[in-house]
Coordinates of C-alpha atoms in Angstrom, one line a residue:
Chain A
X1093 CA 15.6 65.7 63.9
X1094 CA 18.3 68.0 65.1
X1095 CA 18.0 71.1 63.6
X1096 CA 20.5 74.1 63.5
X1097 CA 19.5 77.6 62.4
X1098 CA 22.0 80.3 61.9
X1099 CA 21.1 84.3 61.5
X1100 CA 21.3 85.7 60.1
X1101 CA 22.2 83.7 56.4
X1102 CA 23.7 86.8 55.1
X1103 CA 25.0 90.2 56.1
X1104 CA 27.6 92.7 54.0
X1105 CA 29.1 95.5 56.5
X1106 CA 32.3 97.8 56.0
X1107 CA 35.5 97.4 56.6
X1108 CA 36.5 97.4 60.0
X1109 CA 33.0 97.1 61.3
X1110 CA 32.0 93.7 63.8
X1111 CA 29.9 91.8 63.7
X1112 CA 27.7 89.1 65.6
X1113 CA 26.5 85.9 63.2
X1114 CA 24.5 83.4 65.5
X1115 CA 23.2 79.6 65.7
X1116 CA 19.9 78.4 67.7
X1117 CA 18.9 74.3 68.3
X1118 CA 16.4 72.3 70.2
X1119 CA 19.2 70.6 70.6
X1120 CA 22.2 69.4 73.0
X1121 CA 25.5 69.0 71.2
X1122 CA 27.9 67.2 72.3
X1123 CA 30.0 70.1 70.3
X1124 CA 29.6 72.9 68.0
X1125 CA 32.5 73.8 65.7
X1126 CA 33.0 76.5 63.0
X1127 CA 34.0 76.7 59.6
X1128 CA 34.6 79.2 57.2
X1129 CA 33.7 77.8 53.4
X1130 CA 36.0 79.9 49.9
X1131 CA 33.9 79.7 46.9
X1132 CA 35.2 76.6 44.9
X1133 CA 36.4 74.7 48.1
X1134 CA 35.2 72.9 50.9
X1135 CA 34.4 74.2 54.8
X1136 CA 37.2 74.0 57.0
X1137 CA 37.1 73.9 60.4
X1138 CA 38.1 77.3 62.3
X1139 CA 37.3 76.1 66.1
X1140 CA 35.2 73.3 67.6
X1141 CA 33.6 74.0 70.9
X1142 CA 32.9 71.8 74.0
X1143 CA 31.7 72.7 76.9
X1144 CA 29.2 75.7 78.7
X1145 CA 29.8 78.2 78.5
X1146 CA 33.4 77.8 76.4
X1147 CA 34.9 81.4 74.8
X1148 CA 37.6 80.4 72.0
X1149 CA 39.7 83.2 70.6
X1150 CA 41.0 82.9 67.1
X1151 CA 43.2 86.5 67.0
X1152 CA 40.1 88.8 66.0
X1153 CA 37.5 85.6 66.2
X1154 CA 35.2 85.4 69.6
X1155 CA 33.4 81.4 69.6
X1156 CA 31.1 81.1 72.3
X1157 CA 29.0 78.2 73.2
X1158 CA 26.0 78.5 75.3
X1159 CA 25.2 77.1 78.9
X1160 CA 23.3 74.4 77.8
X1161 CA 25.5 73.3 74.4
X1162 CA 22.1 74.3 72.0
X1163 CA 23.4 77.3 70.7
X1164 CA 26.4 79.6 69.7
X1165 CA 28.1 82.3 68.2
X1166 CA 30.8 84.1 66.2
X1167 CA 31.4 87.0 66.8
X1168 CA 34.4 89.1 64.1
X1169 CA 36.0 92.8 65.7
X1170 CA 37.2 94.6 62.4
X1171 CA 36.8 92.9 59.6
X1172 CA 38.8 92.6 56.8
X1173 CA 38.0 92.0 52.8
X1174 CA 39.6 88.1 54.3
X1175 CA 37.3 87.8 55.8
X1176 CA 34.7 87.3 52.9
X1177 CA 33.2 84.1 52.4
X1178 CA 30.3 81.2 54.1
X1179 CA 30.6 81.2 58.5
X1180 CA 28.3 77.2 59.4
X1181 CA 28.0 76.1 62.3
X1182 CA 28.0 72.8 63.4
X1183 CA 27.6 70.0 66.2
X1184 CA 28.1 67.2 67.2
X1185 CA 25.5 64.0 68.0
X1186 CA 26.0 63.0 71.3
X1187 CA 27.0 59.5 69.9
X1188 CA 29.3 61.7 68.3
X1189 CA 29.7 60.3 65.0
X1190 CA 27.4 62.7 63.1
X1191 CA 28.1 66.3 62.6
X1192 CA 25.0 68.3 60.8
X1193 CA 25.8 72.4 59.5
X1194 CA 23.7 74.6 59.9
X1195 CA 22.7 76.5 56.3
X1196 CA 25.4 78.9 56.8
X1197 CA 26.0 83.8 57.0
X1198 CA 27.4 84.2 53.9
X1199 CA 29.8 87.6 55.6
X1200 CA 30.8 90.2 52.1
X1201 CA 33.3 92.5 53.1
X1202 CA 33.6 95.9 51.5
X1203 CA 37.1 97.9 50.8
Chain B
X591 CA 48.8 64.2 54.8
X592 CA 47.0 65.9 51.4
X593 CA 44.3 65.9 52.7
X594 CA 41.0 64.2 52.0
X595 CA 41.3 63.3 47.8
X596 CA 38.5 63.6 46.0
X597 CA 37.4 63.3 42.6
X598 CA 36.7 64.5 39.8
X599 CA 36.6 68.1 40.6
X600 CA 34.0 68.4 38.0
X601 CA 31.4 66.2 36.2
X602 CA 28.7 67.0 34.0
X603 CA 27.1 64.0 32.4
X604 CA 23.7 63.7 30.2
X605 CA 20.6 62.4 32.3
X606 CA 20.9 59.6 32.7
X607 CA 24.0 58.0 33.3
X608 CA 25.6 56.8 35.4
X609 CA 28.4 58.6 37.6
X610 CA 31.0 57.9 40.4
X611 CA 32.7 60.4 42.6
X612 CA 35.5 58.9 44.7
X613 CA 37.1 59.8 48.5
X614 CA 40.5 59.1 49.7
X615 CA 39.8 60.0 54.0
X616 CA 42.7 60.9 55.8
X617 CA 44.7 58.0 56.5
X618 CA 44.1 57.0 59.7
X619 CA 40.5 58.9 60.2
X620 CA 37.8 56.2 60.9
X621 CA 34.4 58.4 60.0
X622 CA 33.4 59.2 56.8
X623 CA 31.3 61.7 54.9
X624 CA 29.8 62.3 52.1
X625 CA 27.7 65.6 52.1
X626 CA 25.2 68.0 48.9
X627 CA 25.4 71.4 49.0
X628 CA 23.1 73.9 46.8
X629 CA 22.3 77.2 47.0
X630 CA 19.0 75.8 48.0
X631 CA 19.2 74.3 50.8
X632 CA 23.2 74.7 52.3
X633 CA 24.9 71.8 53.1
X634 CA 23.3 68.4 53.3
X635 CA 24.2 65.0 55.1
X636 CA 23.5 62.1 52.3
X637 CA 25.4 59.1 54.7
X638 CA 28.2 58.2 56.8
X639 CA 30.3 55.6 57.5
X640 CA 32.0 54.1 60.7
X641 CA 34.8 51.8 60.7
X642 CA 34.2 50.5 56.6
X643 CA 30.1 50.4 57.8
X644 CA 26.9 52.9 57.0
X645 CA 25.3 53.7 59.9
X646 CA 23.0 56.2 58.7
X647 CA 22.5 56.1 55.7
X648 CA 18.7 58.6 56.2
X649 CA 19.7 61.6 54.0
X650 CA 20.0 59.8 50.7
X651 CA 17.5 61.5 48.8
X652 CA 16.4 58.1 46.3
X653 CA 17.4 54.8 45.3
X654 CA 19.2 56.1 42.8
X655 CA 22.1 57.2 45.0
X656 CA 24.0 54.8 46.9
X657 CA 27.2 54.5 48.7
X658 CA 30.4 51.9 49.6
X659 CA 32.9 52.3 51.3
X660 CA 35.1 48.6 50.1
X661 CA 38.1 50.1 52.4
X662 CA 39.4 52.7 54.8
X663 CA 40.8 54.4 52.7
X664 CA 38.4 54.5 49.4
X665 CA 35.0 54.9 49.4
X666 CA 32.6 56.1 46.1
X667 CA 28.9 57.4 45.9
X668 CA 27.0 57.1 42.8
X669 CA 23.7 58.3 40.7
X670 CA 22.5 55.6 38.5
X671 CA 20.4 57.3 36.7
X672 CA 21.6 61.3 36.8
X673 CA 19.1 63.4 36.5
X674 CA 19.4 67.3 36.9
X675 CA 17.7 68.2 40.2
X676 CA 21.3 65.5 41.2
X677 CA 23.3 68.7 39.4
X678 CA 25.0 70.1 43.2
X679 CA 28.8 69.8 44.6
X680 CA 28.8 67.0 46.9
X681 CA 32.4 66.5 49.5
X682 CA 33.6 63.8 51.1
X683 CA 35.1 64.4 54.9
X684 CA 36.8 62.6 57.0
X685 CA 37.1 62.5 61.3
X686 CA 38.7 60.6 64.3
X687 CA 34.5 60.0 65.7
X688 CA 36.1 60.1 69.2
X689 CA 32.5 61.5 71.0
X690 CA 33.1 65.3 71.9
X691 CA 36.2 65.9 69.6
X692 CA 34.7 64.5 66.1
X693 CA 36.0 67.5 63.3
X694 CA 35.5 66.5 59.5
X695 CA 38.3 67.7 57.8
X696 CA 36.5 68.1 53.8
X697 CA 38.2 67.7 50.6
X698 CA 37.3 70.2 48.3
X699 CA 34.6 68.3 46.7
X700 CA 33.0 67.3 43.1
X701 CA 30.8 69.7 41.5
X702 CA 28.1 67.5 39.3
X703 CA 26.7 69.4 36.2
X704 CA 24.0 67.0 35.2
X705 CA 21.8 68.9 31.5

C-alpha cells in the first residue's frame, strides 16, 4: 500500500516568515502533485512534478521532487495571510490512474 | 468548462435512509474518483473509474456503499442504509488518466450529515 506522510500537520506563522512542508513516502510515484484547499471548497491543483530532482517555482512557492521520486517539499517565501489553507500532496501510481493523498498540512498565516 | 459539478452541496438525512450523491466530470476526462474527507482520516479514496469501468473499489468502506458510472458524463455514489459515521464531505474528481501527468480536478464536494 502506498502511503504519503506530510509534516508538519499544523503550522501557525507570522506574515512575512518562510516555511517548508514535507511529503514523504517509501514508494516511488510517477508524478507528485501539490494541492491547496480552502474551507468549503475542493482541493485545487498548484503544481505537478514528474522528474526526479525537479524544482518548480510558482511566484513565492518553490516545489521540489526528490531524486528517487519518493518525496517532495513545498517552500513558501514571505508568507501572506492569503496562503492560509490546507496543503495536500498527492502521488500518482506508476499506472497513472490512481492518486493517493497525504493527510495534509494545515497552514495559518497571522497578520 | 464548468469544472466538476457535484450535487447536492449539502445533505442532511436520518440514519437508515438512502443517500445518493451525484457527479458530472469534466468533459473529455476519462478517469473519475470518489473521495471522502473527514478531520480524523483526511482525504480517502473510495473508488475510481477509468472509461466508465470501476478499476479499484478497495476504499469503499462496506457493502452499504455503491458507485456507478453509467456513462462518461455522470456518476453516483449511493449509501444505503446511511449511518451517522458516514457524515463527511464527499468529493468527486476527474482527470485525464494518461500516466505521469495525472492531475485530479475536484468538485466543491457534498457535505453529508447523517443524524
